[in-house]
Short mmCIF file of C-alpha atoms in Angstrom, two decimals:
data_model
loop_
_atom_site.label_atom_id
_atom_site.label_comp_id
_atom_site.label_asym_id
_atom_site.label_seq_id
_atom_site.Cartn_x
_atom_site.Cartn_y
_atom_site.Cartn_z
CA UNK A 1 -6.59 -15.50 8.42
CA UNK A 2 -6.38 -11.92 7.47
CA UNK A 3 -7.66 -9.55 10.12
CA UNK A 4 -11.26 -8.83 8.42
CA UNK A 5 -11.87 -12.51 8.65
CA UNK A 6 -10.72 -12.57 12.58
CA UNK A 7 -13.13 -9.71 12.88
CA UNK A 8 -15.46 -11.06 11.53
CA UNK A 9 -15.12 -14.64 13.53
CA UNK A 10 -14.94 -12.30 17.11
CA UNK A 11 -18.36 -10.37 15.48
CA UNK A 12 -19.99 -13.80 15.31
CA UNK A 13 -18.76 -15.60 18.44
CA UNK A 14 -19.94 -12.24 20.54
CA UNK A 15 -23.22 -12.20 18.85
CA UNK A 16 -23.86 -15.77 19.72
CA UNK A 17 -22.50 -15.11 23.38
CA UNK A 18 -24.78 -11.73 23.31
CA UNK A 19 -27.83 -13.06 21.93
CA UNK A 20 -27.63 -15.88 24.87
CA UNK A 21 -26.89 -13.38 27.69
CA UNK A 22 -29.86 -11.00 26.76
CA UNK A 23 -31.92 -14.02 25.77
CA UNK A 24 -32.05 -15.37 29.10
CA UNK A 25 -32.36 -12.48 30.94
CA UNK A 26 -35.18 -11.59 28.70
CA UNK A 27 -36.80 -15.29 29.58
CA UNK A 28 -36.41 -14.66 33.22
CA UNK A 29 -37.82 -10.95 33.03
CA UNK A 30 -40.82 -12.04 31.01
CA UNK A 31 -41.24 -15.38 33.22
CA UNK A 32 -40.87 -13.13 36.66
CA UNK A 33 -43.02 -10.44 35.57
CA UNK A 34 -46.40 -12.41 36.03
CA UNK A 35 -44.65 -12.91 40.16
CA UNK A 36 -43.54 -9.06 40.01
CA UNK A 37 -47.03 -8.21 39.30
CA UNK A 38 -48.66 -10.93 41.42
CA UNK A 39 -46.69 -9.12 44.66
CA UNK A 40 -48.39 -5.64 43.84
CA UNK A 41 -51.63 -6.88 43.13
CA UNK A 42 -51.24 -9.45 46.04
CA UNK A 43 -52.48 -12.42 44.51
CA UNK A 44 -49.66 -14.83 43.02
CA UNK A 45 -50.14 -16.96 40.10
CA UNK A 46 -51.90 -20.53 41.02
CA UNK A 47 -48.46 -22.57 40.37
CA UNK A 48 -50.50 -26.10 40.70
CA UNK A 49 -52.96 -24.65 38.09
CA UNK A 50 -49.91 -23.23 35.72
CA UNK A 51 -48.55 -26.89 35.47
CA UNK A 52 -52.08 -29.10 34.96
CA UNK A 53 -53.07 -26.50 32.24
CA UNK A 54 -49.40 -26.03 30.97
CA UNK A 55 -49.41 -28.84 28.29
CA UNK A 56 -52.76 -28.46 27.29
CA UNK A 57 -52.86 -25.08 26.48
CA UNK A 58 -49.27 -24.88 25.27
CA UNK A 59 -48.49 -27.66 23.42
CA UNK A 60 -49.45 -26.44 20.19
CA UNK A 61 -47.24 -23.53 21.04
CA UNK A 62 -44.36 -25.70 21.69
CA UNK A 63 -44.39 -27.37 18.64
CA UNK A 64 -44.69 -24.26 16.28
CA UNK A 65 -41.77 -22.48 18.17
CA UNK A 66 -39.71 -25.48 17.63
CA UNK A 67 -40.94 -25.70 13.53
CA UNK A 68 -40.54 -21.58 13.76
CA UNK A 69 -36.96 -22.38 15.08
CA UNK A 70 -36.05 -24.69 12.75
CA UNK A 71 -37.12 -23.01 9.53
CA UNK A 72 -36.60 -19.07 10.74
CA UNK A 73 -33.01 -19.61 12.09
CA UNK A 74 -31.10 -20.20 8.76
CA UNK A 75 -33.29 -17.45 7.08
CA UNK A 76 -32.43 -14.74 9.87
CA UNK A 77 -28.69 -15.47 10.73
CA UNK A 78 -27.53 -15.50 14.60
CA UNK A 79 -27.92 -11.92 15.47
CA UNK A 80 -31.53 -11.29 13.46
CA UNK A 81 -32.57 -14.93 14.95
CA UNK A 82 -31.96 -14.14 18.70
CA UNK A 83 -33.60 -10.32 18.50
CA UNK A 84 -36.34 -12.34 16.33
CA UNK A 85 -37.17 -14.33 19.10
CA UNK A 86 -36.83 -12.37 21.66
CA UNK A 87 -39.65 -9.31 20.04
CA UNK A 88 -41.40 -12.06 18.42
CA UNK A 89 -44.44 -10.95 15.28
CA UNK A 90 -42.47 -13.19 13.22
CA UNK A 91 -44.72 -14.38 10.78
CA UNK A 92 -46.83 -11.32 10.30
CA UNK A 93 -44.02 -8.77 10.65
CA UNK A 94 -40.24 -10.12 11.61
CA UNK A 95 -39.72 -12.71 8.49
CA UNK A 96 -41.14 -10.82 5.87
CA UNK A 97 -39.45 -7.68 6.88
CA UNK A 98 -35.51 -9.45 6.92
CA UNK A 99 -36.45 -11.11 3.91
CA UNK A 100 -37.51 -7.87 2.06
CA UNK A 101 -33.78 -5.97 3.23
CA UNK A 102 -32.03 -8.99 2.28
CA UNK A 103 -33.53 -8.57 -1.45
CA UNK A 104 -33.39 -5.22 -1.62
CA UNK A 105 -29.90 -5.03 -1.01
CA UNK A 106 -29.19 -8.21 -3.07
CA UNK A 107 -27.67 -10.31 -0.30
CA UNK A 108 -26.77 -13.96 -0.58
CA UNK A 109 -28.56 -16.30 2.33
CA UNK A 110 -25.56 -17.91 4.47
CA UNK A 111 -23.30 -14.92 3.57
CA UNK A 112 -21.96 -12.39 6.36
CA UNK A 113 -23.48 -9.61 4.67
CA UNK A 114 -27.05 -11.27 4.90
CA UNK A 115 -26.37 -11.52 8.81
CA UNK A 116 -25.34 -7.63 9.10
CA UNK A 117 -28.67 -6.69 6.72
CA UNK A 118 -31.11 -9.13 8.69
CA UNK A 119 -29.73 -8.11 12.14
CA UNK A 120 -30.12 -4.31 11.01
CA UNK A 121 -33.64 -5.16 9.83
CA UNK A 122 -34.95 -7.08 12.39
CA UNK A 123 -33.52 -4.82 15.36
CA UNK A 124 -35.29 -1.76 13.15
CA UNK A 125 -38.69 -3.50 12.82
CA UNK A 126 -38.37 -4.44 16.86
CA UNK A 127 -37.91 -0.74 17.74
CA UNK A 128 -40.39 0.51 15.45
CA UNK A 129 -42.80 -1.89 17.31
CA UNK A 130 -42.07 -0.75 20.70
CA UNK A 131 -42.01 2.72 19.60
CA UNK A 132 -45.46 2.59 17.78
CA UNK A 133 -47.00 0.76 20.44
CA UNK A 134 -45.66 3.32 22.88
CA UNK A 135 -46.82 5.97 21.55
CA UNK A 136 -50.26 4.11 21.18
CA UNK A 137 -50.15 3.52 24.32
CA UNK A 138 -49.33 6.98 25.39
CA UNK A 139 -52.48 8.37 23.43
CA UNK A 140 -55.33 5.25 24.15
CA UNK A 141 -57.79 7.54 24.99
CA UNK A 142 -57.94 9.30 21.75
CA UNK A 143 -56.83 6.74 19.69
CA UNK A 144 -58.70 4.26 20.87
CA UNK A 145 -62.30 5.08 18.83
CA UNK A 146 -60.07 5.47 15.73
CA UNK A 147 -58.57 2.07 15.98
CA UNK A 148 -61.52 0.06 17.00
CA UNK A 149 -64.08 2.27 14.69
CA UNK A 150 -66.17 -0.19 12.46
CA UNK A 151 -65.42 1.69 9.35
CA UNK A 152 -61.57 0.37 10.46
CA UNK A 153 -61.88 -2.50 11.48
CA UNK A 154 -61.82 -4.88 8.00
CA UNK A 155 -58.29 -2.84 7.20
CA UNK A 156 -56.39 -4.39 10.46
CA UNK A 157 -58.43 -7.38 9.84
CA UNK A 158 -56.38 -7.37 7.06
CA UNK A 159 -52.65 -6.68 7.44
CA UNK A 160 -51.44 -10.12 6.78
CA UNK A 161 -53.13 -10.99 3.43
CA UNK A 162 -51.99 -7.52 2.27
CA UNK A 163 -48.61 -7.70 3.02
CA UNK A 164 -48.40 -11.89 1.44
CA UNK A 165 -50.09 -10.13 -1.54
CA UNK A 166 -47.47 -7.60 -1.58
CA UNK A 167 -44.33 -10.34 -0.79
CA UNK A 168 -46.48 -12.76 -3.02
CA UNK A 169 -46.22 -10.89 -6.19
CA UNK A 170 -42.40 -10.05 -5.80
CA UNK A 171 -41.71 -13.72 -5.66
CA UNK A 172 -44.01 -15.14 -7.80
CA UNK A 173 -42.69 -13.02 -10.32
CA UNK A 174 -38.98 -14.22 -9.91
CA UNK A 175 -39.84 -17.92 -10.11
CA UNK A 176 -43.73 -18.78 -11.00
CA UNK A 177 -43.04 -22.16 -11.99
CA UNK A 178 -41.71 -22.60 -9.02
CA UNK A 179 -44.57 -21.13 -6.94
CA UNK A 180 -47.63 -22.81 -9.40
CA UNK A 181 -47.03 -26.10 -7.73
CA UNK A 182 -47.20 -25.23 -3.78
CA UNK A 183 -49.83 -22.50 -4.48
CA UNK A 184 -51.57 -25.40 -6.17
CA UNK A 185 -51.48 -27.92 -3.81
CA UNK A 186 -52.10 -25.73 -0.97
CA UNK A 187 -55.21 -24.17 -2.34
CA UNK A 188 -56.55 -27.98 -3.15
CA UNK A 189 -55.77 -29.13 0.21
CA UNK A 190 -58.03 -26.03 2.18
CA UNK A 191 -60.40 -26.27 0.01
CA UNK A 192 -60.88 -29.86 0.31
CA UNK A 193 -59.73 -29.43 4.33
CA UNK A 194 -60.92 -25.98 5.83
CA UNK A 195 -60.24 -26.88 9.11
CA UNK A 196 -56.69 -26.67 8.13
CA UNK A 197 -56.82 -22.79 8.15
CA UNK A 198 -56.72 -22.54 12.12
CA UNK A 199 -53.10 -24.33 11.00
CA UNK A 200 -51.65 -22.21 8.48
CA UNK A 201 -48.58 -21.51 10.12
CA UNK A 202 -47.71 -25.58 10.29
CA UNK A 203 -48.99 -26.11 6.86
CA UNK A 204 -46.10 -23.65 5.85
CA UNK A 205 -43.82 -26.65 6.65
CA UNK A 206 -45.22 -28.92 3.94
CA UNK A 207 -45.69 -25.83 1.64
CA UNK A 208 -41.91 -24.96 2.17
CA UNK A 209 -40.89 -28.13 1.37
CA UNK A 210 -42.89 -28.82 -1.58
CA UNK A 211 -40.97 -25.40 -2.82
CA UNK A 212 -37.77 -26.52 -1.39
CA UNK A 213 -37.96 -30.16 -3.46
CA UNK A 214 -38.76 -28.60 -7.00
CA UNK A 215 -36.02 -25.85 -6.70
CA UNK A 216 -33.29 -28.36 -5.63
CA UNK A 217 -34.91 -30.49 -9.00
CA UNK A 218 -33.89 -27.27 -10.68
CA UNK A 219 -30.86 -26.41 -9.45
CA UNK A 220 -29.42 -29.75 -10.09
CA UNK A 221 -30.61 -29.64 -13.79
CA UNK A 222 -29.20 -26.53 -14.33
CA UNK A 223 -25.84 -27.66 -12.16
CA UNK A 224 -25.34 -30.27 -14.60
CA UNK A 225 -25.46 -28.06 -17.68
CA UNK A 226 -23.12 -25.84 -15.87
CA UNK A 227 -25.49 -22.91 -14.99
CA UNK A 228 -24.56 -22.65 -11.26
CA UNK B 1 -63.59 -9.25 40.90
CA UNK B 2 -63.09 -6.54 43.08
CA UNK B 3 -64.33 -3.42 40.80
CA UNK B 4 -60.84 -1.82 41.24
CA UNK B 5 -58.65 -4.75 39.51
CA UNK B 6 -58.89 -3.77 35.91
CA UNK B 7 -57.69 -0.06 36.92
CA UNK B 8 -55.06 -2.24 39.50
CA UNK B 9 -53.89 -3.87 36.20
CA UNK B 10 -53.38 -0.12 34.18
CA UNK B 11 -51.65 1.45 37.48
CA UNK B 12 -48.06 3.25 37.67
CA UNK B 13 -46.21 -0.18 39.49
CA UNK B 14 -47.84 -2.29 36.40
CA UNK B 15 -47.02 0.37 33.98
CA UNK B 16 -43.05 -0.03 35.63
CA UNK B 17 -42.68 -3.47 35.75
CA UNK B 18 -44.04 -3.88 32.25
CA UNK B 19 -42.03 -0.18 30.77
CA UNK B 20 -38.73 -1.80 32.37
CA UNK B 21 -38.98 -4.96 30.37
CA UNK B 22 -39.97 -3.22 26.87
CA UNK B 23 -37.00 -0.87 27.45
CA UNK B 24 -34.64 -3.50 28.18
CA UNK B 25 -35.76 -5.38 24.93
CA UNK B 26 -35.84 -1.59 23.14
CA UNK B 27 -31.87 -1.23 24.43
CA UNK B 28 -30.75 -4.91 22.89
CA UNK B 29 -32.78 -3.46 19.52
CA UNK B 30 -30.41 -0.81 19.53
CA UNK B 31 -26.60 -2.74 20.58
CA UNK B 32 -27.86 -5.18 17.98
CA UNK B 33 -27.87 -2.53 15.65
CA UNK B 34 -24.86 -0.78 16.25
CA UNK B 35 -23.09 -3.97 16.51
CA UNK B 36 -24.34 -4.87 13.17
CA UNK B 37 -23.64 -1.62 12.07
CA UNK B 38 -19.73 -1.14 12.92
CA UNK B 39 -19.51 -4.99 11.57
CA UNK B 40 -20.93 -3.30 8.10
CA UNK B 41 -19.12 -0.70 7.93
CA UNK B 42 -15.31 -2.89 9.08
CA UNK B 43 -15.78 -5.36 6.53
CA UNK B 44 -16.42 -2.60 3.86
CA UNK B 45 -20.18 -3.31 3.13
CA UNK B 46 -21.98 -0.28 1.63
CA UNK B 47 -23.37 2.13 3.99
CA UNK B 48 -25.86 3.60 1.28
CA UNK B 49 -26.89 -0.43 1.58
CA UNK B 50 -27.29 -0.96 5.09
CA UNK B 51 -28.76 2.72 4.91
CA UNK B 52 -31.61 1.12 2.65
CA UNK B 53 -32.12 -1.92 4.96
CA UNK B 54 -33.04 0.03 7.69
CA UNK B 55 -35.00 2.63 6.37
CA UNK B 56 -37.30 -0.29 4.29
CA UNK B 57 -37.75 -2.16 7.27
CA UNK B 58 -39.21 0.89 9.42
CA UNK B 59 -41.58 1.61 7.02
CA UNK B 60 -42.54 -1.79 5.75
CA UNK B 61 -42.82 -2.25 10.00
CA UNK B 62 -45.31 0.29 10.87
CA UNK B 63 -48.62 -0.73 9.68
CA UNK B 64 -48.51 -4.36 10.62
CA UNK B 65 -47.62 -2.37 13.85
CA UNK B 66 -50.80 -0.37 13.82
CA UNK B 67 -52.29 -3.73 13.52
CA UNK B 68 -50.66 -5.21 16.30
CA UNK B 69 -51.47 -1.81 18.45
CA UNK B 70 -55.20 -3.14 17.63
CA UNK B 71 -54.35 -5.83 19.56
CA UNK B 72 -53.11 -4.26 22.48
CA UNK B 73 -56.32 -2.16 22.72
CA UNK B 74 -58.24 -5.27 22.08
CA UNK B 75 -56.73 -7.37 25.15
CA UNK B 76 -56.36 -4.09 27.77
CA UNK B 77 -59.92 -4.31 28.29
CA UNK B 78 -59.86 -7.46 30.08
CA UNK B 79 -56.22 -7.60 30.85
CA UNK B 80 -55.36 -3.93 31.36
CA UNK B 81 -53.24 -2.28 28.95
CA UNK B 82 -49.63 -2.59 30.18
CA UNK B 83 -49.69 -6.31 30.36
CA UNK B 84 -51.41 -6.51 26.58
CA UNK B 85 -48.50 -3.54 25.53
CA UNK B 86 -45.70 -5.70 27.32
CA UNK B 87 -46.89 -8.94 25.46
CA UNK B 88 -47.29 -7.37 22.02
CA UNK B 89 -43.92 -5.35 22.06
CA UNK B 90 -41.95 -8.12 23.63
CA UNK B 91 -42.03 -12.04 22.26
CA UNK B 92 -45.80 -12.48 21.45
CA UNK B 93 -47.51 -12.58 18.40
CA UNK B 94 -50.76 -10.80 17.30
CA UNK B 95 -52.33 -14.56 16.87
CA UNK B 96 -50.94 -16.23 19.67
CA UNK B 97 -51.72 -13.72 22.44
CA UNK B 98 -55.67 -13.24 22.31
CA UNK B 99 -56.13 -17.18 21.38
CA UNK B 100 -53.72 -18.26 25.05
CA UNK B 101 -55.25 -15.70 26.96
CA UNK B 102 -58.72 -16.68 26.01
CA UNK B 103 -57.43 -19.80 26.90
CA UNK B 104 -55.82 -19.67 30.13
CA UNK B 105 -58.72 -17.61 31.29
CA UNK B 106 -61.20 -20.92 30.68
CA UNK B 107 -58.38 -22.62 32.44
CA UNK B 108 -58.07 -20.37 35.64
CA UNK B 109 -62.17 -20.70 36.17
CA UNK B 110 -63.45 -17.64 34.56
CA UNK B 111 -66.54 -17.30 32.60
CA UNK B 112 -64.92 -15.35 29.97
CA UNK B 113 -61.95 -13.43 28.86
CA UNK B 114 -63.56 -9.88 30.71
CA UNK B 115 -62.67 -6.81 32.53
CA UNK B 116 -65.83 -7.80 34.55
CA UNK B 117 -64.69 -11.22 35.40
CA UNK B 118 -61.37 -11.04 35.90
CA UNK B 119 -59.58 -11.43 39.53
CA UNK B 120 -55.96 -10.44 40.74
CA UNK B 121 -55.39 -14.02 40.94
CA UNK B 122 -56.63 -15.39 37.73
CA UNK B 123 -54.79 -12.84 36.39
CA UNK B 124 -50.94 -13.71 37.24
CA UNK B 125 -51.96 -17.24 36.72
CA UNK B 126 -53.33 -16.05 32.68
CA UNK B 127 -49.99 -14.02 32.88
CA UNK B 128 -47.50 -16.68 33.69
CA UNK B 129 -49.45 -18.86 31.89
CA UNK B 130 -49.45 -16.86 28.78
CA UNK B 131 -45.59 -16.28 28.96
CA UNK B 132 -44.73 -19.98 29.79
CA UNK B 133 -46.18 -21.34 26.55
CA UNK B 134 -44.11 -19.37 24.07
CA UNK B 135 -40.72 -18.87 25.31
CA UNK B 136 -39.37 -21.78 23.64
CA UNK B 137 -38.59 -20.21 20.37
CA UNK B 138 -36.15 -18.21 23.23
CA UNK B 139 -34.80 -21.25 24.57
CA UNK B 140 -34.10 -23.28 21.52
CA UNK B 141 -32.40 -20.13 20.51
CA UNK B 142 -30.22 -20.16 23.37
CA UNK B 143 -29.71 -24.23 23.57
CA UNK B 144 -28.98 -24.82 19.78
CA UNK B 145 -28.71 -21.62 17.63
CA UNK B 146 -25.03 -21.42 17.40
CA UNK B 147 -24.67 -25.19 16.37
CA UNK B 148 -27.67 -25.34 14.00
CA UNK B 149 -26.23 -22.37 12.26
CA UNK B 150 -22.55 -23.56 12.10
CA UNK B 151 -23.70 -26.97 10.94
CA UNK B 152 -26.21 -25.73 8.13
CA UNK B 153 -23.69 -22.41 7.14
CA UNK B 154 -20.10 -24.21 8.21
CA UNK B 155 -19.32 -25.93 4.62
CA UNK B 156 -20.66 -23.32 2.17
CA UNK B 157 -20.04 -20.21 3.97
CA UNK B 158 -19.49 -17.30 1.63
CA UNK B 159 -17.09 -13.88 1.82
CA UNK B 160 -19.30 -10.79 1.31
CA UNK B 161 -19.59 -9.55 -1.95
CA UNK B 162 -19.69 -13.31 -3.75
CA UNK B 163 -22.31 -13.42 -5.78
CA UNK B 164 -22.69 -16.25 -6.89
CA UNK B 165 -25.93 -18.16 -5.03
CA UNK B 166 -25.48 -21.66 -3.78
CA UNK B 167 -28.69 -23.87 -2.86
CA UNK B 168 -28.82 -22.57 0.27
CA UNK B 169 -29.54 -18.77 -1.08
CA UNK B 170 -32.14 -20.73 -3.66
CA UNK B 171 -34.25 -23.04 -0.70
CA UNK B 172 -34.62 -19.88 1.48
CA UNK B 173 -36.51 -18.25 -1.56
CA UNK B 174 -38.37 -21.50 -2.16
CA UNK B 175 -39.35 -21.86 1.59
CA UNK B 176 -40.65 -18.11 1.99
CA UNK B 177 -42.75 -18.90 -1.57
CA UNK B 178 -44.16 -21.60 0.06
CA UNK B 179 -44.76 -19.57 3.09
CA UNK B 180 -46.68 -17.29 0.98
CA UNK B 181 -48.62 -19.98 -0.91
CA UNK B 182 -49.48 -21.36 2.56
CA UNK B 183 -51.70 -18.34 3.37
CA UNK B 184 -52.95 -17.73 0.09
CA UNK B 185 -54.24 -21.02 -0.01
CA UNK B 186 -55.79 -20.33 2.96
CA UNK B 187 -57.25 -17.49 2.00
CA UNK B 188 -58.79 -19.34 -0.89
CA UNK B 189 -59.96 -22.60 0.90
CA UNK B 190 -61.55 -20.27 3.41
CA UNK B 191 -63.43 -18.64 0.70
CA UNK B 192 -64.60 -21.83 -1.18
CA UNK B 193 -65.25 -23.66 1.51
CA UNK B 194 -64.87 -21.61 5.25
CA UNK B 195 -68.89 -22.09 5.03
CA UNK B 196 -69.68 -26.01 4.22
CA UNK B 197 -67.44 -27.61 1.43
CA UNK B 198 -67.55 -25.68 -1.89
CA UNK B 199 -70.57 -23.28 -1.22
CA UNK B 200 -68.10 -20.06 -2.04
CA UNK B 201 -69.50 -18.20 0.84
CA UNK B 202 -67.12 -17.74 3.05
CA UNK B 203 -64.91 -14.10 3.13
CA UNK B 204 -63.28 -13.14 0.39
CA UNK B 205 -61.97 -10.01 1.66
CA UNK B 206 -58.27 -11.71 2.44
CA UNK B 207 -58.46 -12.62 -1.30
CA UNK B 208 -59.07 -9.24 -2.57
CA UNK B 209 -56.59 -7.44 -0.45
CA UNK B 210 -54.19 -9.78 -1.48
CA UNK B 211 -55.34 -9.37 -4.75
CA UNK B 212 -55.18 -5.41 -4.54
CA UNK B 213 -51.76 -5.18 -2.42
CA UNK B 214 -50.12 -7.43 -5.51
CA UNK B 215 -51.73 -5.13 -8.08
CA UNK B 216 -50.34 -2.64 -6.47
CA UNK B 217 -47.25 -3.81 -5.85
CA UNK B 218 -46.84 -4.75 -9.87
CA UNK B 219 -47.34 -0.74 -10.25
CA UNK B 220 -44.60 0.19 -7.91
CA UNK B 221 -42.54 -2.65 -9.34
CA UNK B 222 -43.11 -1.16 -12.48
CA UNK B 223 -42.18 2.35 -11.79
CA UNK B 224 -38.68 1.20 -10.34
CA UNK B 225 -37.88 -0.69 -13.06
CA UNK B 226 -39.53 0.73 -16.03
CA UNK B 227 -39.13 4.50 -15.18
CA UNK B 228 -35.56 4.43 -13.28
CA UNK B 229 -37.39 5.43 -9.81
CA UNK B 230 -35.61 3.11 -7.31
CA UNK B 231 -36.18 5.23 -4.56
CA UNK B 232 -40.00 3.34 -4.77
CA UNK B 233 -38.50 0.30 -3.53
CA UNK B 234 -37.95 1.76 0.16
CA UNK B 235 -41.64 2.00 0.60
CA UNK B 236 -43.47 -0.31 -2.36
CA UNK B 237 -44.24 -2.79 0.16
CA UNK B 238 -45.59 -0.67 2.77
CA UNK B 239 -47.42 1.84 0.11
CA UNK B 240 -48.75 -2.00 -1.77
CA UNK B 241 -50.15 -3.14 1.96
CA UNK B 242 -51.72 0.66 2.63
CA UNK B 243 -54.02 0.51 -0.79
CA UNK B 244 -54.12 -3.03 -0.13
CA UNK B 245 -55.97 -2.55 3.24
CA UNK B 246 -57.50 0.55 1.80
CA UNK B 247 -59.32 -2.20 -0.49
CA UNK B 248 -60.90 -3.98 2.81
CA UNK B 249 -62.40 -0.66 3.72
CA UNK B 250 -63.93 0.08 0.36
CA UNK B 251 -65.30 -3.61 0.58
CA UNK B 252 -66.58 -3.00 4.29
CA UNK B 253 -66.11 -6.47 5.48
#
């Protein structure tokens, strides 16, 4: 093992042991706060009421973080997964963000280099975030009749179907055959279902894999006339 | 509620406890970074590459974090604005945090998600409530990311600088298409059928900013690649979502 390749394998084993440090002392900050809080205002959370309402109120929750785990993970790498996590906007900001750097910079999913890029990017969009939102915070007063003025309001309304549009046409373009069939589908099915658009985010699951099962078609077809 | 508990919840301890926490998660940001950084630079990836990252993910970052500031504003006036700035900074998610508070409020005996209902109790109950339900993705992380990884990476790991693509490269594409077709499908079925099955009168804003931001983003596309002027990539996305959202003002809805 030359020494790039030890570096490489200390790089990763830290992250891992990094990401869980800071991960669980995030978990406990974020998960104390709510006491921290209680003791100043002098009322603590109702603990009896916390655990009746728990499961009702967060099971949905529970299943899409362990769907977002599953499918987000192997897209982010270790170090871009744990900070993902951790700032959370991962559909609307954290995903599409990595997997913009990643292209730009023509990195390979799996590959070291696609853990450095999506650790960079996701550790820039977090402190962006924070800083935005502090300095939003910092200026409420005058901000906040900008921000909340009708005239505004349809733009944030908007953010996410403007940025899929955006992501949408950049990888459309690369592969439409690919994207006619889960576009397809998808459209059918909320159409025919509307209620299903209060679960977008687990319908990306089926979507995914619809997308996942014609590219492996293709990538077998084109293994086997020696194309990959 | 005592009239004081909504200025209670925007006070100088609140604005501490909450201020520690973001600047704790602001600090890992930045080791992350310069971790991933050094690791760049030692195993001789480009810097003008990992100079590009960065700079397109600030500014593709900032306007879905003007939309996420909305959000703050929109929660501090029933749950004071450090909690709301704390949530939306730190592990929430613009769609998650308004629909558990709302919620957790029901479930703590209030009337409403309000500054004029709320009590000091009901509020560290929504609080705690509101952070228990979505710290798994945080503890799955911790409990299974280093195996999931080495088990899906451990057989076709690649050296930097290969370029040739396995599958693996290939079904992350195909899973973020169908992430994309996912919403744009919702977009339509909300529009052909958000108002009683096939009646077309639902909003079809979504459709047209989508519509616009892609239009847009074909220009920008085109400019890199048909007039040499790369630099456009940094910002297309950001720039595409800007006239994008630009085209939900125009259409006022």
């Amino acid at each position: 093992m030359d020494n790039r390749e030890a570096y490489l394998d200390r790089y990763m084993r830290n992250t891992h042991l990094l990401g869980r440090i800071v991960s669980l002392a995030a978990l406990v900050m974020l998960l104390g706060a709510p006491f921290l809080i209680g003791a100043v205002l002098g009322a603590m959370p109702d603990l009896g009421l916390v655990c009746r309402k728990y499961l009702s109120i967060g099971l949905v929750w529970i299943i899409s973080s362990v769907v977002e785990f599953l499918v987000y993970t192997p897209m982010l790498g270790a170090g871009g997964s744990y900070l993902a996590f951790i700032t959370g906007n991962l559909i609307n900001m954290k995903i599409p963000c990595a997997i913009n750097a990643k292209d730009m910079v023509g990195a390979k999913s799996g590959t070291r280099e696609n853990e450095i890029i999506s650790t960079l990017s996701i550790a820039t969009s977090g402190l962006v975030t924070i800083l935005v939102l502090a300095v939003g915070v910092a200026l409420l007063t005058p901000l906040r009749p900008v921000m909340q003025s009708p005239r505004l309001a349809p733009a944030f309304a908007n953010v996410v179907p403007a940025l899929f549009g955006a992501m949408g046409y950049k990888y459309y373009r690369q592969n439409i055959r690919l994207a006619a069939a889960p576009l397809l589908i998808m459209s059918i099915l909320f159409i025919l279902a509307p209620g299903l658009t209060g679960s977008t985010g687990t319908m990306v699951i089926p979507s995914g894999g619809i997308a996942i099962g014609l590219a492996w078609l293709e990538y077998r077809k084109h293994q086997k006339e020696g194309r990959v | 509620m005592d009239g004081s508990v909504l200025a209670q919840l925007s006070s100088a301890p609140i604005y501490m406890i909450c201020g520690g926490i973001v600047a704790f998660v602001a600090v890992v940001c930045v080791v992350f970074m310069v971790r991933a950084w050094r690791a760049g630079v030692a195993i001789g990836m480009d810097r003008t590459k990992m100079k590009r990252a960065v700079t397109a993910s600030a500014s593709f970052s900032v306007l879905p974090s003007l939309g996420i500031l909305l959000g703050v504003i929109a929660l501090s006036g029933s749950l004071g604005v450090p909690w709301p700035w704390l949530r939306l900074s730190v592990i929430g998610a613009l769609h998650y945090e308004t629909q558990v508070a709302d919620a957790a409020s029901e479930a703590a005996g209030l009337p409403e998600l309000s500054g004029s209902a709320m009590t000091a109790e009901a509020f560290s109950t929504i609080a705690l409530l509101m952070s228990a339900c979505i710290v798994w993705g945080m503890i799955l992380s911790v409990l299974f990311n280093k195996k999931y990884l080495h088990r899906l990476q451990g057989q076709g790991e690649k050296k930097p600088g290969e370029k040739k693509g396995g599958f693996g490269d290939i079904a992350m594409g195909a899973m973020f298409i169908g992430m994309v077709s996912a919403y744009l499908g919702s977009y339509l079925g909300d529009f052909a059928s958000g108002e009683g099955l096939f009646t077309f009168r639902g909003s079809w804003t979504p459709l047209a900013v989508a519509a616009v931001s892609a239009l847009a983003m074909a220009g920008f596309t085109w400019l890199s690649e048909k007039k040499n002027l790369r630099w456009v990539d940094n910002f297309s996305i950001a720039a595409s979502m800007l006239l994008g959202m630009l085209a939900a003002v125009a259409v006022g809805r």
